Amino acid sequence: ALPICFGQSWCDNFAQRKLGMPTVLAPASIPEDAPLRLRTLKRDDNDETESKDAAERRTPTTWSEVPAMDSSVQRRRVSLCFTILVALALWAANPASHEDISFVVVTVLAALAFIVHQVVLLAGEASSPVLGNLASLWLWLVCLLLSLASSPGRRSLLLGQHGSCERSEDSSVALWITTLLLPAAIFLRIPSRNFLMLGQFISVQHFFIGALWPLSQCSDNEDSAPVLGGVYLGLPSWVVPSVQLHAIALGLGVVHHWREHERLVCEAAESFLKGTF
């Protein structure tokens, strides 16, 4: 038995040294890091399975599958609001029993410019350069009518008649102009520089109309002298509303500039996404 055991041991050692392979009589060697490798492989298999499940649950989305936002509804709503506002402003600029053909012509021109602007807007030509020019035209005409013709006394002065004394309406006119400029700064597609210049021009226009055709104010106390302070700061009634209108138009110009930048960024991102997907 001893020679047989010795021969078996010698054969095993020879096979391991010369051939580099385990013998059938000796058990195969197990690496020390085998448990770590098994755990790593098992974790990789679990991660791959989870990623496949997540990919199956997540619906692949392409640009063509995303429903485009229907902006026609929004355009119709904005158009309706502007129609009501412009109709009220034209009504305020044309007081009853003070009709004149020149003011009627300007009113008709403003209404026609507004109607054409809304037709082009609702037709889907939002990026047309004509759209900004039409918006600037009707906005300027309506503000001109408000500053020039909304007061019966100023109408009489323009027609060469003696204007009767009345309460100053320059503040109310400035509020009407502000009411028109505010939604225009948010919704109208006018270049930022043009809108800023338009707002300042309307303010200067209101200032000079008040200076050239001042209204004779009615006072409860005829002997009362002008005092410093108060809402008009002791100045003529047309000065303070005009200066306030300048400041408001400047602020609305900044708001319009921000809105235009936001719109341009959104359009650039949309075109990039369309080209990518």
GROMACS .gro file of C-alpha atoms in nm:
model
  277
    1ALA     CA    1   0.000   0.000   0.000
    2LEU     CA    2   0.283   0.240   0.072
    3PRO     CA    3   0.427   0.229  -0.284
    4ILE     CA    4   0.081   0.287  -0.428
    5CYS     CA    5   0.017   0.593  -0.210
    6PHE     CA    6   0.360   0.727  -0.288
    7GLY     CA    7   0.306   0.683  -0.661
    8GLN     CA    8  -0.031   0.860  -0.648
    9SER     CA    9   0.115   1.154  -0.461
   10TRP     CA   10   0.403   1.180  -0.709
   11CYS     CA   11   0.166   1.176  -1.006
   12ASP     CA   12  -0.046   1.452  -0.855
   13ASN     CA   13   0.255   1.671  -0.789
   14PHE     CA   14   0.389   1.612  -1.141
   15ALA     CA   15   0.058   1.702  -1.301
   16GLN     CA   16   0.029   2.023  -1.099
   17ARG     CA   17   0.388   2.128  -1.170
   18LYS     CA   18   0.426   2.034  -1.535
   19LEU     CA   19   0.077   2.051  -1.677
   20GLY     CA   20  -0.070   2.330  -1.462
   21MET     CA   21  -0.403   2.148  -1.418
   22PRO     CA   22  -0.579   1.990  -1.120
   23THR     CA   23  -0.594   1.616  -1.114
   24VAL     CA   24  -0.911   1.414  -1.086
   25LEU     CA   25  -0.790   1.278  -0.759
   26ALA     CA   26  -0.737   1.626  -0.595
   27PRO     CA   27  -1.020   1.874  -0.534
   28ALA     CA   28  -1.019   2.195  -0.746
   29SER     CA   29  -0.893   2.508  -0.566
   30ILE     CA   30  -1.159   2.772  -0.490
   31PRO     CA   31  -1.047   3.139  -0.509
   32GLU     CA   32  -1.060   3.332  -0.185
   33ASP     CA   33  -1.266   3.616  -0.338
   34ALA     CA   34  -1.529   3.381  -0.480
   35PRO     CA   35  -1.805   3.493  -0.235
   36LEU     CA   36  -1.737   3.863  -0.320
   37ARG     CA   37  -1.754   3.789  -0.692
   38LEU     CA   38  -2.080   3.604  -0.649
   39ARG     CA   39  -2.233   3.892  -0.452
   40THR     CA   40  -2.117   4.145  -0.716
   41LEU     CA   41  -2.261   3.940  -1.000
   42LYS     CA   42  -2.587   3.901  -0.812
   43ARG     CA   43  -2.610   4.276  -0.747
   44ASP     CA   44  -2.536   4.355  -1.114
   45ASP     CA   45  -2.809   4.116  -1.220
   46ASN     CA   46  -3.055   4.285  -0.982
   47ASP     CA   47  -2.966   4.634  -1.110
   48GLU     CA   48  -3.005   4.523  -1.471
   49THR     CA   49  -3.343   4.370  -1.393
   50GLU     CA   50  -3.462   4.687  -1.216
   51SER     CA   51  -3.346   4.908  -1.504
   52LYS     CA   52  -3.531   4.688  -1.752
   53ASP     CA   53  -3.847   4.704  -1.542
   54ALA     CA   54  -3.820   5.082  -1.513
   55ALA     CA   55  -3.766   5.112  -1.889
   56GLU     CA   56  -4.074   4.901  -1.954
   57ARG     CA   57  -4.285   5.108  -1.715
   58ARG     CA   58  -4.166   5.440  -1.862
   59THR     CA   59  -4.334   5.521  -2.192
   60PRO     CA   60  -4.081   5.657  -2.443
   61THR     CA   61  -4.182   6.012  -2.529
   62THR     CA   62  -4.091   6.184  -2.852
   63TRP     CA   63  -4.169   6.538  -2.968
   64SER     CA   64  -4.435   6.413  -3.206
   65GLU     CA   65  -4.618   6.239  -2.922
   66VAL     CA   66  -4.636   6.553  -2.705
   67PRO     CA   67  -4.962   6.737  -2.781
   68ALA     CA   68  -4.891   7.090  -2.893
   69MET     CA   69  -5.051   7.363  -2.684
   70ASP     CA   70  -5.342   7.517  -2.871
   71SER     CA   71  -5.264   7.888  -2.853
   72SER     CA   72  -5.564   7.983  -3.069
   73VAL     CA   73  -5.790   7.965  -2.762
   74GLN     CA   74  -5.561   8.201  -2.575
   75ARG     CA   75  -5.549   8.439  -2.872
   76ARG     CA   76  -5.928   8.449  -2.890
   77ARG     CA   77  -5.956   8.527  -2.519
   78VAL     CA   78  -5.700   8.805  -2.540
   79SER     CA   79  -5.872   8.942  -2.850
   80LEU     CA   80  -6.207   8.949  -2.671
   81CYS     CA   81  -6.059   9.136  -2.373
   82PHE     CA   82  -5.890   9.390  -2.600
   83THR     CA   83  -6.211   9.439  -2.799
   84ILE     CA   84  -6.408   9.524  -2.485
   85LEU     CA   85  -6.133   9.753  -2.356
   86VAL     CA   86  -6.087   9.943  -2.683
   87ALA     CA   87  -6.463   9.980  -2.726
   88LEU     CA   88  -6.491  10.135  -2.379
   89ALA     CA   89  -6.193  10.364  -2.446
   90LEU     CA   90  -6.342  10.488  -2.774
   91TRP     CA   91  -6.671  10.544  -2.599
   92ALA     CA   92  -6.495  10.745  -2.328
   93ALA     CA   93  -6.312  10.949  -2.595
   94ASN     CA   94  -6.637  11.048  -2.767
   95PRO     CA   95  -6.874  11.212  -2.518
   96ALA     CA   96  -7.235  11.259  -2.623
   97SER     CA   97  -7.359  11.584  -2.780
   98HIS     CA   98  -7.004  11.682  -2.877
   99GLU     CA   99  -6.969  11.522  -3.218
  100ASP     CA  100  -6.729  11.655  -3.477
  101ILE     CA  101  -6.636  11.504  -3.812
  102SER     CA  102  -6.260  11.515  -3.745
  103PHE     CA  103  -6.290  11.317  -3.422
  104VAL     CA  104  -6.526  11.071  -3.589
  105VAL     CA  105  -6.269  11.012  -3.866
  106VAL     CA  106  -5.990  10.946  -3.615
  107THR     CA  107  -6.221  10.712  -3.423
  108VAL     CA  108  -6.304  10.517  -3.739
  109LEU     CA  109  -5.934  10.491  -3.831
  110ALA     CA  110  -5.848  10.361  -3.485
  111ALA     CA  111  -6.130  10.106  -3.499
  112LEU     CA  112  -6.025   9.988  -3.847
  113ALA     CA  113  -5.661   9.949  -3.742
  114PHE     CA  114  -5.770   9.750  -3.438
  115ILE     CA  115  -6.000   9.524  -3.641
  116VAL     CA  116  -5.730   9.451  -3.900
  117HIS     CA  117  -5.482   9.379  -3.621
  118GLN     CA  118  -5.718   9.130  -3.459
  119VAL     CA  119  -5.797   8.960  -3.791
  120VAL     CA  120  -5.427   8.910  -3.866
  121LEU     CA  121  -5.367   8.788  -3.510
  122LEU     CA  122  -5.651   8.536  -3.516
  123ALA     CA  123  -5.540   8.414  -3.858
  124GLY     CA  124  -5.228   8.272  -3.695
  125GLU     CA  125  -4.980   8.527  -3.829
  126ALA     CA  126  -4.843   8.610  -3.484
  127SER     CA  127  -4.487   8.651  -3.612
  128SER     CA  128  -4.579   8.887  -3.895
  129PRO     CA  129  -4.390   9.220  -3.881
  130VAL     CA  130  -4.709   9.400  -3.986
  131LEU     CA  131  -4.872   9.294  -3.661
  132GLY     CA  132  -4.651   9.516  -3.445
  133ASN     CA  133  -4.708   9.817  -3.670
  134LEU     CA  134  -5.086   9.774  -3.661
  135ALA     CA  135  -5.083   9.736  -3.281
  136SER     CA  136  -4.873  10.051  -3.242
  137LEU     CA  137  -5.104  10.242  -3.478
  138TRP     CA  138  -5.435  10.169  -3.307
  139LEU     CA  139  -5.281  10.208  -2.960
  140TRP     CA  140  -5.146  10.552  -3.048
  141LEU     CA  141  -5.473  10.664  -3.211
  142VAL     CA  142  -5.686  10.558  -2.914
  143CYS     CA  143  -5.452  10.733  -2.668
  144LEU     CA  144  -5.455  11.045  -2.888
  145LEU     CA  145  -5.834  11.051  -2.882
  146LEU     CA  146  -5.838  11.007  -2.504
  147SER     CA  147  -5.595  11.295  -2.447
  148LEU     CA  148  -5.745  11.525  -2.707
  149ALA     CA  149  -6.119  11.463  -2.728
  150SER     CA  150  -6.241  11.297  -2.408
  151SER     CA  151  -6.300  11.632  -2.237
  152PRO     CA  152  -6.587  11.845  -2.374
  153GLY     CA  153  -6.410  12.165  -2.270
  154ARG     CA  154  -6.094  12.072  -2.461
  155ARG     CA  155  -6.303  11.980  -2.764
  156SER     CA  156  -6.457  12.327  -2.753
  157LEU     CA  157  -6.111  12.486  -2.734
  158LEU     CA  158  -5.992  12.283  -3.033
  159LEU     CA  159  -6.297  12.396  -3.235
  160GLY     CA  160  -6.230  12.762  -3.153
  161GLN     CA  161  -6.510  12.793  -2.902
  162HIS     CA  162  -6.497  12.919  -2.545
  163GLY     CA  163  -6.459  12.625  -2.315
  164SER     CA  164  -6.678  12.617  -2.010
  165CYS     CA  165  -6.524  12.560  -1.670
  166GLU     CA  166  -6.517  12.197  -1.563
  167ARG     CA  167  -6.334  11.965  -1.330
  168SER     CA  168  -5.995  11.852  -1.450
  169GLU     CA  169  -6.005  11.512  -1.619
  170ASP     CA  170  -5.634  11.477  -1.694
  171SER     CA  171  -5.590  11.224  -1.415
  172SER     CA  172  -5.877  11.011  -1.543
  173VAL     CA  173  -5.740  11.029  -1.896
  174ALA     CA  174  -5.397  10.920  -1.772
  175LEU     CA  175  -5.562  10.622  -1.600
  176TRP     CA  176  -5.742  10.527  -1.922
  177ILE     CA  177  -5.411  10.538  -2.112
  178THR     CA  178  -5.246  10.327  -1.842
  179THR     CA  179  -5.532  10.077  -1.868
  180LEU     CA  180  -5.453  10.041  -2.238
  181LEU     CA  181  -5.075  10.024  -2.199
  182LEU     CA  182  -5.080   9.759  -1.927
  183PRO     CA  183  -5.231   9.470  -2.128
  184ALA     CA  184  -5.044   9.591  -2.435
  185ALA     CA  185  -4.715   9.545  -2.249
  186ILE     CA  186  -4.808   9.188  -2.159
  187PHE     CA  187  -4.982   9.055  -2.471
  188LEU     CA  188  -4.895   9.262  -2.779
  189ARG     CA  189  -4.612   9.146  -3.005
  190ILE     CA  190  -4.424   9.473  -3.049
  191PRO     CA  191  -4.043   9.503  -3.045
  192SER     CA  192  -3.923   9.616  -2.703
  193ARG     CA  193  -3.753   9.932  -2.825
  194ASN     CA  194  -4.057  10.035  -3.028
  195PHE     CA  195  -4.292   9.981  -2.734
  196LEU     CA  196  -4.069  10.184  -2.501
  197MET     CA  197  -4.054  10.471  -2.752
  198LEU     CA  198  -4.430  10.448  -2.810
  199GLY     CA  199  -4.508  10.473  -2.438
  200GLN     CA  200  -4.284  10.777  -2.394
  201PHE     CA  201  -4.425  10.942  -2.706
  202ILE     CA  202  -4.781  10.895  -2.577
  203SER     CA  203  -4.675  11.049  -2.244
  204VAL     CA  204  -4.513  11.351  -2.414
  205GLN     CA  205  -4.821  11.384  -2.634
  206HIS     CA  206  -5.048  11.392  -2.328
  207PHE     CA  207  -4.819  11.649  -2.164
  208PHE     CA  208  -4.822  11.892  -2.458
  209ILE     CA  209  -5.195  11.857  -2.518
  210GLY     CA  210  -5.256  11.954  -2.155
  211ALA     CA  211  -5.012  12.245  -2.183
  212LEU     CA  212  -5.149  12.381  -2.512
  213TRP     CA  213  -5.519  12.346  -2.428
  214PRO     CA  214  -5.550  12.376  -2.050
  215LEU     CA  215  -5.893  12.341  -1.899
  216SER     CA  216  -6.044  12.619  -1.690
  217GLN     CA  217  -6.118  12.454  -1.357
  218CYS     CA  218  -6.429  12.518  -1.153
  219SER     CA  219  -6.367  12.575  -0.785
  220ASP     CA  220  -6.612  12.585  -0.501
  221ASN     CA  221  -6.427  12.879  -0.351
  222GLU     CA  222  -6.332  13.132  -0.616
  223ASP     CA  223  -6.111  13.330  -0.375
  224SER     CA  224  -5.903  13.027  -0.274
  225ALA     CA  225  -5.540  13.064  -0.379
  226PRO     CA  226  -5.330  12.768  -0.497
  227VAL     CA  227  -5.141  12.606  -0.213
  228LEU     CA  228  -4.840  12.382  -0.215
  229GLY     CA  229  -4.897  12.016  -0.154
  230GLY     CA  230  -5.199  11.803  -0.226
  231VAL     CA  231  -5.232  11.553  -0.507
  232TYR     CA  232  -5.126  11.812  -0.767
  233LEU     CA  233  -4.835  11.947  -0.553
  234GLY     CA  234  -4.952  12.304  -0.614
  235LEU     CA  235  -4.891  12.265  -0.990
  236PRO     CA  236  -5.138  12.286  -1.279
  237SER     CA  237  -5.367  11.987  -1.294
  238TRP     CA  238  -5.215  11.851  -1.618
  239VAL     CA  239  -4.852  11.840  -1.500
  240VAL     CA  240  -4.855  11.567  -1.237
  241PRO     CA  241  -5.064  11.313  -1.436
  242SER     CA  242  -4.832  11.356  -1.734
  243VAL     CA  243  -4.520  11.297  -1.524
  244GLN     CA  244  -4.681  10.996  -1.360
  245LEU     CA  245  -4.773  10.862  -1.703
  246HIS     CA  246  -4.407  10.891  -1.805
  247ALA     CA  247  -4.298  10.679  -1.509
  248ILE     CA  248  -4.570  10.419  -1.565
  249ALA     CA  249  -4.489  10.393  -1.936
  250LEU     CA  250  -4.121  10.344  -1.853
  251GLY     CA  251  -4.201  10.064  -1.608
  252LEU     CA  252  -4.434   9.895  -1.857
  253GLY     CA  253  -4.160   9.918  -2.120
  254VAL     CA  254  -3.931   9.720  -1.889
  255VAL     CA  255  -4.206   9.462  -1.830
  256HIS     CA  256  -4.260   9.430  -2.205
  257HIS     CA  257  -3.884   9.383  -2.255
  258TRP     CA  258  -3.884   9.095  -2.003
  259ARG     CA  259  -4.183   8.936  -2.172
  260GLU     CA  260  -4.020   8.958  -2.514
  261HIS     CA  261  -3.700   8.798  -2.382
  262GLU     CA  262  -3.901   8.516  -2.223
  263ARG     CA  263  -4.091   8.459  -2.548
  264LEU     CA  264  -3.771   8.448  -2.755
  265VAL     CA  265  -3.610   8.201  -2.514
  266CYS     CA  266  -3.919   7.976  -2.529
  267GLU     CA  267  -3.921   7.986  -2.909
  268ALA     CA  268  -3.549   7.902  -2.924
  269ALA     CA  269  -3.595   7.611  -2.682
  270GLU     CA  270  -3.894   7.483  -2.881
  271SER     CA  271  -3.704   7.494  -3.210
  272PHE     CA  272  -3.408   7.319  -3.047
  273LEU     CA  273  -3.631   7.043  -2.911
  274LYS     CA  274  -3.797   6.997  -3.248
  275GLY     CA  275  -3.460   6.963  -3.414
  276THR     CA  276  -3.332   6.725  -3.146
  277PHE     CA  277  -3.626   6.489  -3.122
   0.00000   0.00000   0.00000
